[in-house]
Structure formats: structure tokens, C-alpha cells
């Protein structure tokens, strides 16, 4: 167990809807990153938050947005869901400057 | 662009040694990490190389050559529980990780 928890574990949404995924970081970690993992692929970097500010973004459209809260928990919001958004969404927490990232079990999102 | 290449699949028997190679092309390289992911599970950190050379952690070792943009993960004394996907990932100076497509390791008795 990494101490990183994500909710919900599974979710089914309809195309065009909006979704919010949640992540609780490991205690003491000030950096959280979100990744999208399609079946059979490696995780793809969406964005990172450090001390409540976005600190880097991958090649994802603006309908992917996020928040980090003062307690370092985080949310990933996706608007106008598309079928291709179906994937495992992983949250990873870390200490700024440390190599090791601790991943949660992920949220499996299915868009129908 | 940025890319990491790994073999898609490797098979071995219990007790054997296996090496998973990774070549990368990326800007902003800070180091190379390795993660293990069992089916349905979360990626788990295995090893990290910031400098050239070999890092050893128990049965797992990782190597990096920055001049060759190449690294590998060496798994010794393979066990059935080592059957999983293994990802190399370039770490950038912002701590973001760029992952390869992964190598699926199957260990047979």
C-alpha cells in the first residue's frame, strides 16, 4: 500500500458528460501528478500540481483540468467526455525533488 | 518529440535472469526510473538512475548510459510473482514522468 487513495475505483459515464476524480496524497507529499493509462499502454502524463499551482502539463486538451487543495489532496475534472477518454486514471504523489512517485490504484473510467 | 522504446514482451523461467532494455529520445532528461505494474494494480517504483552506472536493489538492478540514451533493468533469481509489466520512465527536472509502452514479463515454472 502506497498511502495514495483514489475514488471512485470504477465509473461509467455517457459521452458529453463531466466527471470528477479524486486523489488523497500520501502524508507529507506536496506534489501530485495525474496520468491516463489506456489498456496495454504506459501511463501518459496529464498534469502536475505543486503547492496548489499547476506545474506542468502534458498533451491534453483544456477540458482536462485539475485542482490541488491545501491538504495536498487533488481532483481531476474532465468535461465533455469522449469515448476515447475511457482509460485508467492514475494519481501519483511525491515530494518535490524526489525521484520516487507513489501511485494510487487508479479510477477505471468507461465512457459509453 | 519524446519517445521511449522497450520490448513488448519477455518470457523466462523461475530462477533465471532477464534484462529489459530501454532506449529514449527526450528533452529535459533528468534521470531514468523503472516501475512494476501487476495486472489491475498500481505502478510501483523499483529503481532510479540519475548518473551513468549500475544501481542495485536486492534482486533488481538498473543501469544507465546517458551518452547512449540507454538503460536496462536486470531481474535476477526470477520468481513467479515477478510476472508483471515493467515500464521505464524518463524523469524530467519538473518531476514529471514520461513512460514507455511497457514490457510484459511472463515467468514460467
PDB file of C-alpha atoms in Angstrom:
ATOM      1  CA  UNK A   1       0.000   0.000   0.000  1.00  0.00           C
ATOM      2  CA  UNK A   2       1.362   3.406  -1.003  1.00  0.00           C
ATOM      3  CA  UNK A   3      -0.894   5.592   1.109  1.00  0.00           C
ATOM      4  CA  UNK A   4      -2.342   7.194  -2.041  1.00  0.00           C
ATOM      5  CA  UNK A   5      -6.066   6.624  -2.353  1.00  0.00           C
ATOM      6  CA  UNK A   6      -8.299   7.359  -5.321  1.00  0.00           C
ATOM      7  CA  UNK A   7     -12.048   7.451  -5.648  1.00  0.00           C
ATOM      8  CA  UNK A   8     -14.123   6.129  -7.138  1.00  0.00           C
ATOM      9  CA  UNK A   9     -12.476   2.891  -8.259  1.00  0.00           C
ATOM     10  CA  UNK A  10     -14.800   2.443 -11.233  1.00  0.00           C
ATOM     11  CA  UNK A  11     -17.075   4.833 -13.067  1.00  0.00           C
ATOM     12  CA  UNK A  12     -19.317   4.687 -16.123  1.00  0.00           C
ATOM     13  CA  UNK A  13     -20.292   7.926 -17.838  1.00  0.00           C
ATOM     14  CA  UNK A  14     -22.093   8.906 -21.014  1.00  0.00           C
ATOM     15  CA  UNK A  15     -20.395  10.797 -23.825  1.00  0.00           C
ATOM     16  CA  UNK A  16     -20.703  14.552 -23.288  1.00  0.00           C
ATOM     17  CA  UNK A  17     -20.954  14.318 -19.501  1.00  0.00           C
ATOM     18  CA  UNK A  18     -18.488  15.692 -16.982  1.00  0.00           C
ATOM     19  CA  UNK A  19     -16.561  13.704 -14.367  1.00  0.00           C
ATOM     20  CA  UNK A  20     -14.529  14.477 -11.236  1.00  0.00           C
ATOM     21  CA  UNK A  21     -11.937  12.041  -9.934  1.00  0.00           C
ATOM     22  CA  UNK A  22     -10.367  12.406  -6.519  1.00  0.00           C
ATOM     23  CA  UNK A  23      -6.990  11.609  -5.022  1.00  0.00           C
ATOM     24  CA  UNK A  24      -5.691  11.720  -1.491  1.00  0.00           C
ATOM     25  CA  UNK A  25      -1.908  12.043  -1.446  1.00  0.00           C
ATOM     26  CA  UNK A  26       0.491  10.263   0.848  1.00  0.00           C
ATOM     27  CA  UNK A  27       1.020  12.212   4.030  1.00  0.00           C
ATOM     28  CA  UNK A  28       3.714  14.879   3.686  1.00  0.00           C
ATOM     29  CA  UNK A  29       3.803  14.850  -0.118  1.00  0.00           C
ATOM     30  CA  UNK A  30       3.477  18.268  -1.739  1.00  0.00           C
ATOM     31  CA  UNK A  31       3.345  17.240  -5.401  1.00  0.00           C
ATOM     32  CA  UNK A  32       0.603  15.360  -7.203  1.00  0.00           C
ATOM     33  CA  UNK A  33       0.556  14.221 -10.820  1.00  0.00           C
ATOM     34  CA  UNK A  34      -2.222  12.701 -12.891  1.00  0.00           C
ATOM     35  CA  UNK A  35      -1.760  10.124 -15.622  1.00  0.00           C
ATOM     36  CA  UNK A  36      -4.046   8.469 -18.158  1.00  0.00           C
ATOM     37  CA  UNK A  37      -3.354   4.827 -18.953  1.00  0.00           C
ATOM     38  CA  UNK A  38      -5.107   3.200 -21.892  1.00  0.00           C
ATOM     39  CA  UNK A  39      -5.291  -0.578 -21.993  1.00  0.00           C
ATOM     40  CA  UNK A  40      -1.928  -2.090 -22.888  1.00  0.00           C
ATOM     41  CA  UNK A  41      -0.149   1.267 -22.860  1.00  0.00           C
ATOM     42  CA  UNK A  42       2.101   3.151 -20.492  1.00  0.00           C
ATOM     43  CA  UNK A  43       0.726   5.967 -18.336  1.00  0.00           C
ATOM     44  CA  UNK A  44       0.512   9.324 -20.146  1.00  0.00           C
ATOM     45  CA  UNK A  45       1.274  12.488 -18.154  1.00  0.00           C
ATOM     46  CA  UNK A  46      -1.748  14.816 -17.906  1.00  0.00           C
ATOM     47  CA  UNK A  47      -0.524  17.472 -15.473  1.00  0.00           C
ATOM     48  CA  UNK A  48       1.175  18.088 -12.152  1.00  0.00           C
ATOM     49  CA  UNK A  49       0.338  20.297  -9.187  1.00  0.00           C
ATOM     50  CA  UNK A  50       2.798  21.623  -6.657  1.00  0.00           C
ATOM     51  CA  UNK A  51       1.609  23.675  -3.701  1.00  0.00           C
ATOM     52  CA  UNK A  52      -1.796  24.197  -5.352  1.00  0.00           C
ATOM     53  CA  UNK A  53      -0.363  25.559  -8.616  1.00  0.00           C
ATOM     54  CA  UNK A  54      -0.237  23.738 -11.944  1.00  0.00           C
ATOM     55  CA  UNK A  55       3.423  22.879 -12.515  1.00  0.00           C
ATOM     56  CA  UNK A  56       3.500  21.279 -15.934  1.00  0.00           C
ATOM     57  CA  UNK A  57       1.032  19.869 -18.413  1.00  0.00           C
ATOM     58  CA  UNK A  58       1.122  17.100 -20.960  1.00  0.00           C
ATOM     59  CA  UNK A  59      -0.517  16.973 -24.370  1.00  0.00           C
ATOM     60  CA  UNK A  60      -4.117  17.016 -23.156  1.00  0.00           C
ATOM     61  CA  UNK A  61      -6.864  19.475 -24.170  1.00  0.00           C
ATOM     62  CA  UNK A  62      -8.176  22.174 -21.797  1.00  0.00           C
ATOM     63  CA  UNK A  63     -11.269  20.105 -20.984  1.00  0.00           C
ATOM     64  CA  UNK A  64      -8.895  18.203 -18.666  1.00  0.00           C
ATOM     65  CA  UNK A  65      -8.430  20.379 -15.603  1.00  0.00           C
ATOM     66  CA  UNK A  66      -7.389  19.910 -12.023  1.00  0.00           C
ATOM     67  CA  UNK A  67      -7.094  21.263  -8.539  1.00  0.00           C
ATOM     68  CA  UNK A  68      -4.844  20.695  -5.581  1.00  0.00           C
ATOM     69  CA  UNK A  69      -6.103  21.614  -2.129  1.00  0.00           C
ATOM     70  CA  UNK A  70      -4.189  22.940   0.917  1.00  0.00           C
ATOM     71  CA  UNK A  71      -4.104  19.431   2.390  1.00  0.00           C
ATOM     72  CA  UNK A  72      -2.478  18.322  -0.923  1.00  0.00           C
ATOM     73  CA  UNK A  73      -5.447  16.211  -1.995  1.00  0.00           C
ATOM     74  CA  UNK A  74      -6.359  16.672  -5.634  1.00  0.00           C
ATOM     75  CA  UNK A  75      -9.105  16.466  -8.218  1.00  0.00           C
ATOM     76  CA  UNK A  76      -9.070  15.743 -11.937  1.00  0.00           C
ATOM     77  CA  UNK A  77     -12.028  17.109 -13.889  1.00  0.00           C
ATOM     78  CA  UNK A  78     -12.863  16.108 -17.428  1.00  0.00           C
ATOM     79  CA  UNK A  79     -15.585  17.957 -19.345  1.00  0.00           C
ATOM     80  CA  UNK A  80     -17.415  16.929 -22.500  1.00  0.00           C
ATOM     81  CA  UNK A  81     -16.374  13.294 -22.180  1.00  0.00           C
ATOM     82  CA  UNK A  82     -15.425  11.433 -25.336  1.00  0.00           C
ATOM     83  CA  UNK A  83     -15.322   7.686 -25.937  1.00  0.00           C
ATOM     84  CA  UNK A  84     -11.501   7.849 -26.153  1.00  0.00           C
ATOM     85  CA  UNK A  85     -11.370   9.141 -22.583  1.00  0.00           C
ATOM     86  CA  UNK A  86     -12.101   5.595 -21.425  1.00  0.00           C
ATOM     87  CA  UNK A  87      -8.970   4.603 -19.509  1.00  0.00           C
ATOM     88  CA  UNK A  88      -7.411   4.061 -16.103  1.00  0.00           C
ATOM     89  CA  UNK A  89      -6.660   7.389 -14.423  1.00  0.00           C
ATOM     90  CA  UNK A  90      -3.751   7.279 -12.015  1.00  0.00           C
ATOM     91  CA  UNK A  91      -2.761   9.756  -9.379  1.00  0.00           C
ATOM     92  CA  UNK A  92       0.824   9.855  -8.104  1.00  0.00           C
ATOM     93  CA  UNK A  93       2.136  11.795  -5.149  1.00  0.00           C
ATOM     94  CA  UNK A  94       5.713  12.671  -4.359  1.00  0.00           C
ATOM     95  CA  UNK A  95       7.966  15.084  -2.558  1.00  0.00           C
ATOM     96  CA  UNK A  96       9.264  17.812  -4.849  1.00  0.00           C
ATOM     97  CA  UNK A  97      12.751  16.870  -5.998  1.00  0.00           C
ATOM     98  CA  UNK A  98      12.451  13.194  -5.035  1.00  0.00           C
ATOM     99  CA  UNK A  99      12.520  10.573  -7.783  1.00  0.00           C
ATOM    100  CA  UNK A 100      10.085   8.093  -6.278  1.00  0.00           C
ATOM    101  CA  UNK A 101       6.425   8.632  -7.116  1.00  0.00           C
ATOM    102  CA  UNK A 102       3.725   6.747  -5.225  1.00  0.00           C
ATOM    103  CA  UNK A 103       0.748   5.744  -7.315  1.00  0.00           C
ATOM    104  CA  UNK A 104      -2.817   5.100  -6.277  1.00  0.00           C
ATOM    105  CA  UNK A 105      -4.797   2.128  -7.577  1.00  0.00           C
ATOM    106  CA  UNK A 106      -6.495   4.314 -10.140  1.00  0.00           C
ATOM    107  CA  UNK A 107     -10.014   5.048 -11.306  1.00  0.00           C
ATOM    108  CA  UNK A 108     -11.253   2.974 -14.219  1.00  0.00           C
ATOM    109  CA  UNK A 109     -13.423   5.335 -16.327  1.00  0.00           C
ATOM    110  CA  UNK A 110     -15.644   3.934 -19.043  1.00  0.00           C
ATOM    111  CA  UNK A 111     -17.375   6.353 -21.417  1.00  0.00           C
ATOM    112  CA  UNK A 112     -20.316   4.925 -23.339  1.00  0.00           C
TER     113      UNK A 112
ATOM    114  CA  UNK B   1       9.305  14.577 -29.863  1.00  0.00           C
ATOM    115  CA  UNK B   2       9.769  12.271 -26.929  1.00  0.00           C
ATOM    116  CA  UNK B   3       9.839   8.506 -27.164  1.00  0.00           C
ATOM    117  CA  UNK B   4      10.923   5.503 -25.146  1.00  0.00           C
ATOM    118  CA  UNK B   5      11.301   2.060 -26.643  1.00  0.00           C
ATOM    119  CA  UNK B   6      11.129  -1.233 -24.782  1.00  0.00           C
ATOM    120  CA  UNK B   7      10.495  -4.804 -25.919  1.00  0.00           C
ATOM    121  CA  UNK B   8       6.797  -5.578 -25.738  1.00  0.00           C
ATOM    122  CA  UNK B   9       7.168  -8.986 -24.127  1.00  0.00           C
ATOM    123  CA  UNK B  10       9.801 -11.143 -22.431  1.00  0.00           C
ATOM    124  CA  UNK B  11       9.458 -14.703 -21.129  1.00  0.00           C
ATOM    125  CA  UNK B  12      11.706 -16.583 -18.724  1.00  0.00           C
ATOM    126  CA  UNK B  13      11.670 -19.436 -16.217  1.00  0.00           C
ATOM    127  CA  UNK B  14      11.875 -19.279 -12.457  1.00  0.00           C
ATOM    128  CA  UNK B  15      15.402 -18.732 -11.184  1.00  0.00           C
ATOM    129  CA  UNK B  16      16.609 -17.213 -14.444  1.00  0.00           C
ATOM    130  CA  UNK B  17      17.969 -13.728 -15.131  1.00  0.00           C
ATOM    131  CA  UNK B  18      16.252 -11.350 -17.517  1.00  0.00           C
ATOM    132  CA  UNK B  19      17.270  -7.940 -18.868  1.00  0.00           C
ATOM    133  CA  UNK B  20      14.732  -5.389 -20.108  1.00  0.00           C
ATOM    134  CA  UNK B  21      16.241  -2.698 -22.306  1.00  0.00           C
ATOM    135  CA  UNK B  22      15.033   0.859 -22.758  1.00  0.00           C
ATOM    136  CA  UNK B  23      16.181   3.468 -25.253  1.00  0.00           C
ATOM    137  CA  UNK B  24      14.889   7.001 -25.097  1.00  0.00           C
ATOM    138  CA  UNK B  25      14.764  10.239 -27.043  1.00  0.00           C
ATOM    139  CA  UNK B  26      13.669  13.181 -24.979  1.00  0.00           C
ATOM    140  CA  UNK B  27      14.457  16.722 -23.982  1.00  0.00           C
ATOM    141  CA  UNK B  28      14.875  17.789 -20.375  1.00  0.00           C
ATOM    142  CA  UNK B  29      16.246  14.415 -19.245  1.00  0.00           C
ATOM    143  CA  UNK B  30      16.914  14.246 -15.518  1.00  0.00           C
ATOM    144  CA  UNK B  31      17.013  10.519 -14.852  1.00  0.00           C
ATOM    145  CA  UNK B  32      15.549   7.128 -15.718  1.00  0.00           C
ATOM    146  CA  UNK B  33      13.075   5.345 -13.461  1.00  0.00           C
ATOM    147  CA  UNK B  34      11.663   1.843 -13.534  1.00  0.00           C
ATOM    148  CA  UNK B  35       8.189   0.847 -12.385  1.00  0.00           C
ATOM    149  CA  UNK B  36       6.467  -2.509 -11.997  1.00  0.00           C
ATOM    150  CA  UNK B  37       2.740  -2.905 -12.569  1.00  0.00           C
ATOM    151  CA  UNK B  38       0.775  -6.076 -11.928  1.00  0.00           C
ATOM    152  CA  UNK B  39      -2.499  -6.549 -13.826  1.00  0.00           C
ATOM    153  CA  UNK B  40      -5.137  -4.356 -12.215  1.00  0.00           C
ATOM    154  CA  UNK B  41      -2.590  -2.788  -9.880  1.00  0.00           C
ATOM    155  CA  UNK B  42      -0.810   0.499  -9.429  1.00  0.00           C
ATOM    156  CA  UNK B  43       2.669   1.157 -10.818  1.00  0.00           C
ATOM    157  CA  UNK B  44       5.258   0.587  -8.099  1.00  0.00           C
ATOM    158  CA  UNK B  45       8.662   2.265  -8.047  1.00  0.00           C
ATOM    159  CA  UNK B  46      11.611  -0.110  -8.488  1.00  0.00           C
ATOM    160  CA  UNK B  47      14.718   1.883  -9.236  1.00  0.00           C
ATOM    161  CA  UNK B  48      16.149   5.196 -10.428  1.00  0.00           C
ATOM    162  CA  UNK B  49      19.360   6.242 -12.186  1.00  0.00           C
ATOM    163  CA  UNK B  50      20.392   9.858 -12.468  1.00  0.00           C
ATOM    164  CA  UNK B  51      24.051   9.136 -13.269  1.00  0.00           C
ATOM    165  CA  UNK B  52      25.743   6.591 -15.507  1.00  0.00           C
ATOM    166  CA  UNK B  53      26.307   3.207 -13.981  1.00  0.00           C
ATOM    167  CA  UNK B  54      24.601   0.422 -12.123  1.00  0.00           C
ATOM    168  CA  UNK B  55      22.208   0.719  -9.175  1.00  0.00           C
ATOM    169  CA  UNK B  56      21.490  -2.469  -7.231  1.00  0.00           C
ATOM    170  CA  UNK B  57      18.439  -3.053  -5.053  1.00  0.00           C
ATOM    171  CA  UNK B  58      18.151  -6.648  -3.948  1.00  0.00           C
ATOM    172  CA  UNK B  59      17.307  -8.905  -6.890  1.00  0.00           C
ATOM    173  CA  UNK B  60      16.780  -5.890  -9.171  1.00  0.00           C
ATOM    174  CA  UNK B  61      19.494  -3.739 -10.746  1.00  0.00           C
ATOM    175  CA  UNK B  62      19.220  -0.843 -13.148  1.00  0.00           C
ATOM    176  CA  UNK B  63      21.806   0.622 -15.488  1.00  0.00           C
ATOM    177  CA  UNK B  64      22.042   3.928 -17.306  1.00  0.00           C
ATOM    178  CA  UNK B  65      24.249   5.280 -20.076  1.00  0.00           C
ATOM    179  CA  UNK B  66      23.335   8.909 -20.701  1.00  0.00           C
ATOM    180  CA  UNK B  67      25.670   9.200 -23.713  1.00  0.00           C
ATOM    181  CA  UNK B  68      23.847   6.278 -25.383  1.00  0.00           C
ATOM    182  CA  UNK B  69      20.354   7.293 -24.184  1.00  0.00           C
ATOM    183  CA  UNK B  70      20.023   3.729 -22.972  1.00  0.00           C
ATOM    184  CA  UNK B  71      19.202   1.894 -19.814  1.00  0.00           C
ATOM    185  CA  UNK B  72      18.178  -1.538 -18.660  1.00  0.00           C
ATOM    186  CA  UNK B  73      16.531  -3.302 -15.754  1.00  0.00           C
ATOM    187  CA  UNK B  74      18.075  -6.592 -14.663  1.00  0.00           C
ATOM    188  CA  UNK B  75      15.973  -9.032 -12.701  1.00  0.00           C
ATOM    189  CA  UNK B  76      17.777 -11.946 -11.052  1.00  0.00           C
ATOM    190  CA  UNK B  77      16.538 -15.136  -9.414  1.00  0.00           C
ATOM    191  CA  UNK B  78      13.178 -14.714 -11.087  1.00  0.00           C
ATOM    192  CA  UNK B  79      10.088 -15.687  -9.137  1.00  0.00           C
ATOM    193  CA  UNK B  80       6.535 -16.294 -10.330  1.00  0.00           C
ATOM    194  CA  UNK B  81       5.435 -13.098  -8.573  1.00  0.00           C
ATOM    195  CA  UNK B  82       7.733 -11.108 -10.887  1.00  0.00           C
ATOM    196  CA  UNK B  83       5.257 -11.704 -13.739  1.00  0.00           C
ATOM    197  CA  UNK B  84       4.070  -8.167 -14.439  1.00  0.00           C
ATOM    198  CA  UNK B  85       4.539  -5.224 -16.780  1.00  0.00           C
ATOM    199  CA  UNK B  86       7.717  -3.180 -16.412  1.00  0.00           C
ATOM    200  CA  UNK B  87       7.950   0.429 -17.518  1.00  0.00           C
ATOM    201  CA  UNK B  88      10.941   2.642 -17.982  1.00  0.00           C
ATOM    202  CA  UNK B  89      10.154   6.309 -17.478  1.00  0.00           C
ATOM    203  CA  UNK B  90      12.185   9.422 -18.122  1.00  0.00           C
ATOM    204  CA  UNK B  91      12.070  11.812 -15.203  1.00  0.00           C
ATOM    205  CA  UNK B  92      12.161  15.488 -16.118  1.00  0.00           C
ATOM    206  CA  UNK B  93      13.507  18.267 -13.920  1.00  0.00           C
ATOM    207  CA  UNK B  94       9.904  19.127 -13.039  1.00  0.00           C
ATOM    208  CA  UNK B  95       9.487  15.563 -11.704  1.00  0.00           C
ATOM    209  CA  UNK B  96       7.014  14.636 -14.438  1.00  0.00           C
ATOM    210  CA  UNK B  97       7.447  11.112 -15.803  1.00  0.00           C
ATOM    211  CA  UNK B  98       7.302  10.126 -19.467  1.00  0.00           C
ATOM    212  CA  UNK B  99       6.608   6.399 -19.637  1.00  0.00           C
ATOM    213  CA  UNK B 100       7.491   3.819 -22.242  1.00  0.00           C
ATOM    214  CA  UNK B 101       4.887   1.424 -23.580  1.00  0.00           C
ATOM    215  CA  UNK B 102       5.953  -1.280 -21.146  1.00  0.00           C
ATOM    216  CA  UNK B 103       7.398  -4.782 -21.261  1.00  0.00           C
ATOM    217  CA  UNK B 104       5.214  -7.670 -20.206  1.00  0.00           C
ATOM    218  CA  UNK B 105       7.291 -10.259 -18.342  1.00  0.00           C
ATOM    219  CA  UNK B 106       5.959 -13.796 -18.023  1.00  0.00           C
ATOM    220  CA  UNK B 107       7.762 -16.132 -15.652  1.00  0.00           C
ATOM    221  CA  UNK B 108       7.126 -19.844 -16.088  1.00  0.00           C
ATOM    222  CA  UNK B 109       7.775 -22.609 -13.550  1.00  0.00           C
TER     223      UNK B 109
END
